[in-house]
Amino acid sequence: MTISDTEPRPAPRPEGGAPRAHGATARPPRPSSKPNGQWKIDGTTPLNGNEEWKQVDNGLSVRGRIENIYSKGGFASIDPTDLHGRFRVWGLYTQRKPGIDGGRTATLTPEELEDEYFMLRVRIDGGQLTTEQLRVIAGISTDFARDTADITDRQNIQLHWIRVEDVPEIWRRLEAVGLGTTEACGDVPRVILGSPVAGIAADELIDPTPQIDEITARFLGDETLANLPRKFKSAITGHPSQDVVHEINDIAFVAVEHPELGVGYDLWVGGALSTTPRLGERLGTFVRPDQVADVWHGVTQIFRDYGYRRLRNKARLKFLLAEWGTEKFRQVLQDEYLGFALPDGPAAPKPKSQGDHVGVHRQKDGRFFIGVTPIVGRVSGPTLAKLADALEAHGSTRLRTTPHQKLVVLDVPEENVEPLIAVLDGLGLQARPSLLRRGTIACTGIEFCKLAIVETKVNATAAVLDLEERLAQFELPHPISLHVNGCPNSCARIQTADIGLKGQLVMIDGEQVPGYQVHLGGGLTNADRDEAGLGRTVRGLKVAADGIADYTERVVKRFLADRDVAADETFAQWAHRADEEALQ
């Protein structure tokens, strides 16, 4: 039995057949005589093949088989259920076989699509790295991954072309410097997003690092949480820019100052995108720093015990929240899992600064951090090794990955800021990028992903470089986010971008070709936006795979011509009020 990490597996249908993202919500399953597989209501009898194999062995123990059997016997020796299921708990996915076009994505089985190589995801909680750790990742990339390395929008680093024979040595190297791949994928608590400027920003409300460390120390690899209904995503930030995309995580803690209780966290639950996007909601509670790990554990257990398991495309926490509502969710959390009531708490104020941290910023200790932009998160082993050398040569040994496919280097003495920026620029890591380069992210795409229909990183990179020339004489009022995704599953967060491109087959001039459906005007709460919202789709609007630059140039120029300058109108505001003709 095989499983998909995303929901559900995309079909390569023409534009117009996909559900609209604007206003879409995650609804609970319709009333049915069939049980939903909620353990505390229906019992634990597995209702599908995925639940069966997870109960036999939830995946943590497959590491022993990888080290002692599969790494010695090679790819052909791997049990199919381990290969397509349990391997994911250790950050391993088979990658797409080269040469299979997107039109065949939904017609071939995973076995037909997959190559005998793996993507390996290095888990980096809070995005916190040292130059020593970076150099180890660089060495693994060079020695085992054909120099590949991608910074994801979950603060991880992904490597490709990994052979199962090399996995034990890779683990040995990673774990020697405090890194790993435990529960990097699968139906488990995945990496915890954390503020990239935790502990160093001058305007930080609280450093969330102790809370992240406590959660991972207590619960990473916990057998009781290793069989969740689906993946479980977490985020914690202590920075007022709200820099961890908290509205689209299953659970998130956002720093806030309570008028009586001091600084703590505002609790959010139930956010996720994919094919049925739903923004998270506040429970209205105030969580003290010393309560965060217990509250996180309580919410995770709610998902384990009450989450839907019969249908995988209804198995995220957002569907349970849609059924219960926030009031019941809070009551169950307090009564059944915490044993105490959480006080009411205020919402965090609107951010005053951009949460990607690009540029030069003074730290609380007087030194500086520099946020840099690799195009669509694509780097390489040699680039990472040179980056480690450059940081150490300029007085730094620490850096962070971000939820925006960026890097933040820390602890730079003032006199070294400009010399380091020059070196970083030579590595393709710009501290002062164009606003389009700054706002562009892309998922893995058809190059490596078995779910993808369209190329992403190559197309997005070419578009950014082209647009920087085409729009050089125009002044954008703010960064314009361009998110490019290879299928409908929204790993690149297409519904929350100014311009979101969803990969699918589209009809152009009577011919079905790889392309994108367009979402416009989405975004999360930021300095330019009061609250999060999903993008608008225009029926019939589609872009060919190689037409990103043409479309973006056209719609951005129309925005600049039509926007209400006096009201400081943003692209998202304009996109939601504009006539469909203006968006073509």
mmCIF file of N, CA, C and O in Angstrom, residues 241-279:
data_model
loop_
_atom_site.group_PDB
_atom_site.id
_atom_site.type_symbol
_atom_site.label_atom_id
_atom_site.label_comp_id
_atom_site.label_asym_id
_atom_site.label_seq_id
_atom_site.Cartn_x
_atom_site.Cartn_y
_atom_site.Cartn_z
ATOM 1 N N SER A 241 7.215 40.842 14.051
ATOM 2 C CA SER A 241 6.909 40.722 12.619
ATOM 3 C C SER A 241 6.086 39.479 12.305
ATOM 4 O O SER A 241 5.631 39.311 11.182
ATOM 5 N N GLN A 242 5.877 38.618 13.319
ATOM 6 C CA GLN A 242 5.092 37.378 13.127
ATOM 7 C C GLN A 242 5.640 36.599 11.927
ATOM 8 O O GLN A 242 4.947 36.325 10.955
ATOM 9 N N ASP A 243 6.892 36.190 12.053
ATOM 10 C CA ASP A 243 7.707 35.746 10.922
ATOM 11 C C ASP A 243 7.687 34.246 10.660
ATOM 12 O O ASP A 243 8.592 33.718 10.008
ATOM 13 N N VAL A 244 6.673 33.519 11.152
ATOM 14 C CA VAL A 244 6.664 32.062 10.986
ATOM 15 C C VAL A 244 5.392 31.561 10.296
ATOM 16 O O VAL A 244 4.997 30.411 10.467
ATOM 17 N N VAL A 245 4.748 32.415 9.495
ATOM 18 C CA VAL A 245 3.517 32.053 8.759
ATOM 19 C C VAL A 245 2.558 31.264 9.661
ATOM 20 O O VAL A 245 2.061 30.211 9.317
ATOM 21 N N HIS A 246 2.273 31.831 10.838
ATOM 22 C CA HIS A 246 1.535 31.096 11.863
ATOM 23 C C HIS A 246 0.122 30.724 11.446
ATOM 24 O O HIS A 246 -0.430 29.724 11.906
ATOM 25 N N GLU A 247 -0.480 31.498 10.527
ATOM 26 C CA GLU A 247 -1.878 31.254 10.160
ATOM 27 C C GLU A 247 -2.079 29.976 9.352
ATOM 28 O O GLU A 247 -3.225 29.539 9.161
ATOM 29 N N ILE A 248 -0.991 29.360 8.863
ATOM 30 C CA ILE A 248 -1.157 28.148 8.052
ATOM 31 C C ILE A 248 -0.442 26.952 8.681
ATOM 32 O O ILE A 248 -0.046 26.023 7.987
ATOM 33 N N ASN A 249 -0.336 26.963 10.020
ATOM 34 C CA ASN A 249 0.207 25.821 10.750
ATOM 35 C C ASN A 249 -0.895 25.167 11.577
ATOM 36 O O ASN A 249 -1.871 25.811 11.967
ATOM 37 N N ASP A 250 -0.723 23.880 11.864
ATOM 38 C CA ASP A 250 -1.687 23.182 12.707
ATOM 39 C C ASP A 250 -1.735 23.791 14.102
ATOM 40 O O ASP A 250 -2.802 23.870 14.719
ATOM 41 N N ILE A 251 -0.579 24.188 14.607
ATOM 42 C CA ILE A 251 -0.505 24.881 15.891
ATOM 43 C C ILE A 251 0.562 25.949 15.793
ATOM 44 O O ILE A 251 1.604 25.743 15.171
ATOM 45 N N ALA A 252 0.278 27.104 16.394
ATOM 46 C CA ALA A 252 1.256 28.192 16.376
ATOM 47 C C ALA A 252 1.128 29.017 17.649
ATOM 48 O O ALA A 252 0.023 29.188 18.189
ATOM 49 N N PHE A 253 2.274 29.498 18.094
ATOM 50 C CA PHE A 253 2.347 30.370 19.260
ATOM 51 C C PHE A 253 2.970 31.694 18.808
ATOM 52 O O PHE A 253 4.088 31.713 18.306
ATOM 53 N N VAL A 254 2.232 32.788 18.999
ATOM 54 C CA VAL A 254 2.677 34.105 18.558
ATOM 55 C C VAL A 254 2.859 34.993 19.786
ATOM 56 O O VAL A 254 1.926 35.163 20.588
ATOM 57 N N ALA A 255 4.035 35.556 19.941
ATOM 58 C CA ALA A 255 4.336 36.348 21.132
ATOM 59 C C ALA A 255 3.387 37.532 21.267
ATOM 60 O O ALA A 255 3.049 38.210 20.288
ATOM 61 N N VAL A 256 2.958 37.771 22.510
ATOM 62 C CA VAL A 256 2.064 38.877 22.803
ATOM 63 C C VAL A 256 2.313 39.300 24.249
ATOM 64 O O VAL A 256 2.725 38.485 25.086
ATOM 65 N N GLU A 257 2.069 40.572 24.539
ATOM 66 C CA GLU A 257 2.216 41.047 25.910
ATOM 67 C C GLU A 257 0.848 41.193 26.558
ATOM 68 O O GLU A 257 0.005 41.968 26.102
ATOM 69 N N HIS A 258 0.615 40.413 27.586
ATOM 70 C CA HIS A 258 -0.638 40.472 28.338
ATOM 71 C C HIS A 258 -0.553 41.636 29.322
ATOM 72 O O HIS A 258 0.484 41.827 29.985
ATOM 73 N N PRO A 259 -1.615 42.436 29.443
ATOM 74 C CA PRO A 259 -1.535 43.615 30.317
ATOM 75 C C PRO A 259 -1.282 43.289 31.779
ATOM 76 O O PRO A 259 -0.771 44.134 32.523
ATOM 77 N N GLU A 260 -1.604 42.070 32.215
ATOM 78 C CA GLU A 260 -1.410 41.694 33.612
ATOM 79 C C GLU A 260 -0.385 40.576 33.796
ATOM 80 O O GLU A 260 0.312 40.528 34.819
ATOM 81 N N LEU A 261 -0.283 39.696 32.828
ATOM 82 C CA LEU A 261 0.533 38.489 32.988
ATOM 83 C C LEU A 261 1.898 38.579 32.314
ATOM 84 O O LEU A 261 2.691 37.643 32.390
ATOM 85 N N GLY A 262 2.168 39.677 31.625
ATOM 86 C CA GLY A 262 3.470 39.834 30.988
ATOM 87 C C GLY A 262 3.519 39.236 29.594
ATOM 88 O O GLY A 262 2.499 39.054 28.925
ATOM 89 N N VAL A 263 4.720 38.909 29.148
ATOM 90 C CA VAL A 263 4.916 38.415 27.784
ATOM 91 C C VAL A 263 4.728 36.903 27.748
ATOM 92 O O VAL A 263 5.278 36.163 28.572
ATOM 93 N N GLY A 264 3.936 36.450 26.807
ATOM 94 C CA GLY A 264 3.707 35.021 26.576
ATOM 95 C C GLY A 264 3.290 34.832 25.135
ATOM 96 O O GLY A 264 3.793 35.535 24.244
ATOM 97 N N TYR A 265 2.334 33.927 24.914
ATOM 98 C CA TYR A 265 1.989 33.582 23.537
ATOM 99 C C TYR A 265 0.477 33.522 23.336
ATOM 100 O O TYR A 265 -0.283 33.077 24.207
ATOM 101 N N ASP A 266 0.064 33.938 22.148
ATOM 102 C CA ASP A 266 -1.295 33.781 21.648
ATOM 103 C C ASP A 266 -1.354 32.456 20.887
ATOM 104 O O ASP A 266 -0.510 32.197 20.022
ATOM 105 N N LEU A 267 -2.332 31.601 21.192
ATOM 106 C CA LEU A 267 -2.401 30.250 20.632
ATOM 107 C C LEU A 267 -3.318 30.201 19.425
ATOM 108 O O LEU A 267 -4.478 30.613 19.481
ATOM 109 N N TRP A 268 -2.782 29.669 18.305
ATOM 110 C CA TRP A 268 -3.533 29.466 17.065
ATOM 111 C C TRP A 268 -3.569 27.975 16.746
ATOM 112 O O TRP A 268 -2.600 27.258 17.013
ATOM 113 N N VAL A 269 -4.663 27.523 16.134
ATOM 114 C CA VAL A 269 -4.753 26.125 15.711
ATOM 115 C C VAL A 269 -5.487 26.029 14.376
ATOM 116 O O VAL A 269 -6.240 26.927 13.990
ATOM 117 N N GLY A 270 -5.243 24.910 13.681
ATOM 118 C CA GLY A 270 -6.078 24.520 12.548
ATOM 119 C C GLY A 270 -5.793 25.156 11.217
ATOM 120 O O GLY A 270 -6.643 25.131 10.326
ATOM 121 N N GLY A 271 -4.608 25.718 11.010
ATOM 122 C CA GLY A 271 -4.295 26.268 9.698
ATOM 123 C C GLY A 271 -3.629 25.245 8.797
ATOM 124 O O GLY A 271 -2.914 24.361 9.265
ATOM 125 N N ALA A 272 -3.871 25.335 7.502
ATOM 126 C CA ALA A 272 -3.218 24.491 6.489
ATOM 127 C C ALA A 272 -3.756 24.913 5.129
ATOM 128 O O ALA A 272 -4.875 25.431 5.021
ATOM 129 N N LEU A 273 -2.984 24.654 4.088
ATOM 130 C CA LEU A 273 -3.406 25.042 2.739
ATOM 131 C C LEU A 273 -3.787 23.811 1.914
ATOM 132 O O LEU A 273 -4.855 23.282 2.042
ATOM 133 N N SER A 274 -2.914 23.350 1.066
ATOM 134 C CA SER A 274 -3.160 22.253 0.130
ATOM 135 C C SER A 274 -4.366 22.580 -0.755
ATOM 136 O O SER A 274 -4.588 23.730 -1.097
ATOM 137 N N THR A 275 -5.155 21.551 -1.122
ATOM 138 C CA THR A 275 -6.240 21.755 -2.081
ATOM 139 C C THR A 275 -7.487 22.350 -1.446
ATOM 140 O O THR A 275 -8.372 22.823 -2.155
ATOM 141 N N THR A 276 -7.602 22.290 -0.119
ATOM 142 C CA THR A 276 -8.732 22.895 0.589
ATOM 143 C C THR A 276 -8.171 23.792 1.697
ATOM 144 O O THR A 276 -8.061 23.369 2.844
ATOM 145 N N PRO A 277 -7.787 25.001 1.358
ATOM 146 C CA PRO A 277 -7.087 25.852 2.320
ATOM 147 C C PRO A 277 -8.001 26.326 3.441
ATOM 148 O O PRO A 277 -9.194 26.588 3.243
ATOM 149 N N ARG A 278 -7.410 26.445 4.610
ATOM 150 C CA ARG A 278 -8.115 27.014 5.757
ATOM 151 C C ARG A 278 -7.102 27.751 6.621
ATOM 152 O O ARG A 278 -6.075 27.184 6.993
ATOM 153 N N LEU A 279 -7.395 28.985 6.937
ATOM 154 C CA LEU A 279 -6.518 29.747 7.806
ATOM 155 C C LEU A 279 -6.775 29.364 9.253
ATOM 156 O O LEU A 279 -7.909 29.076 9.657
#
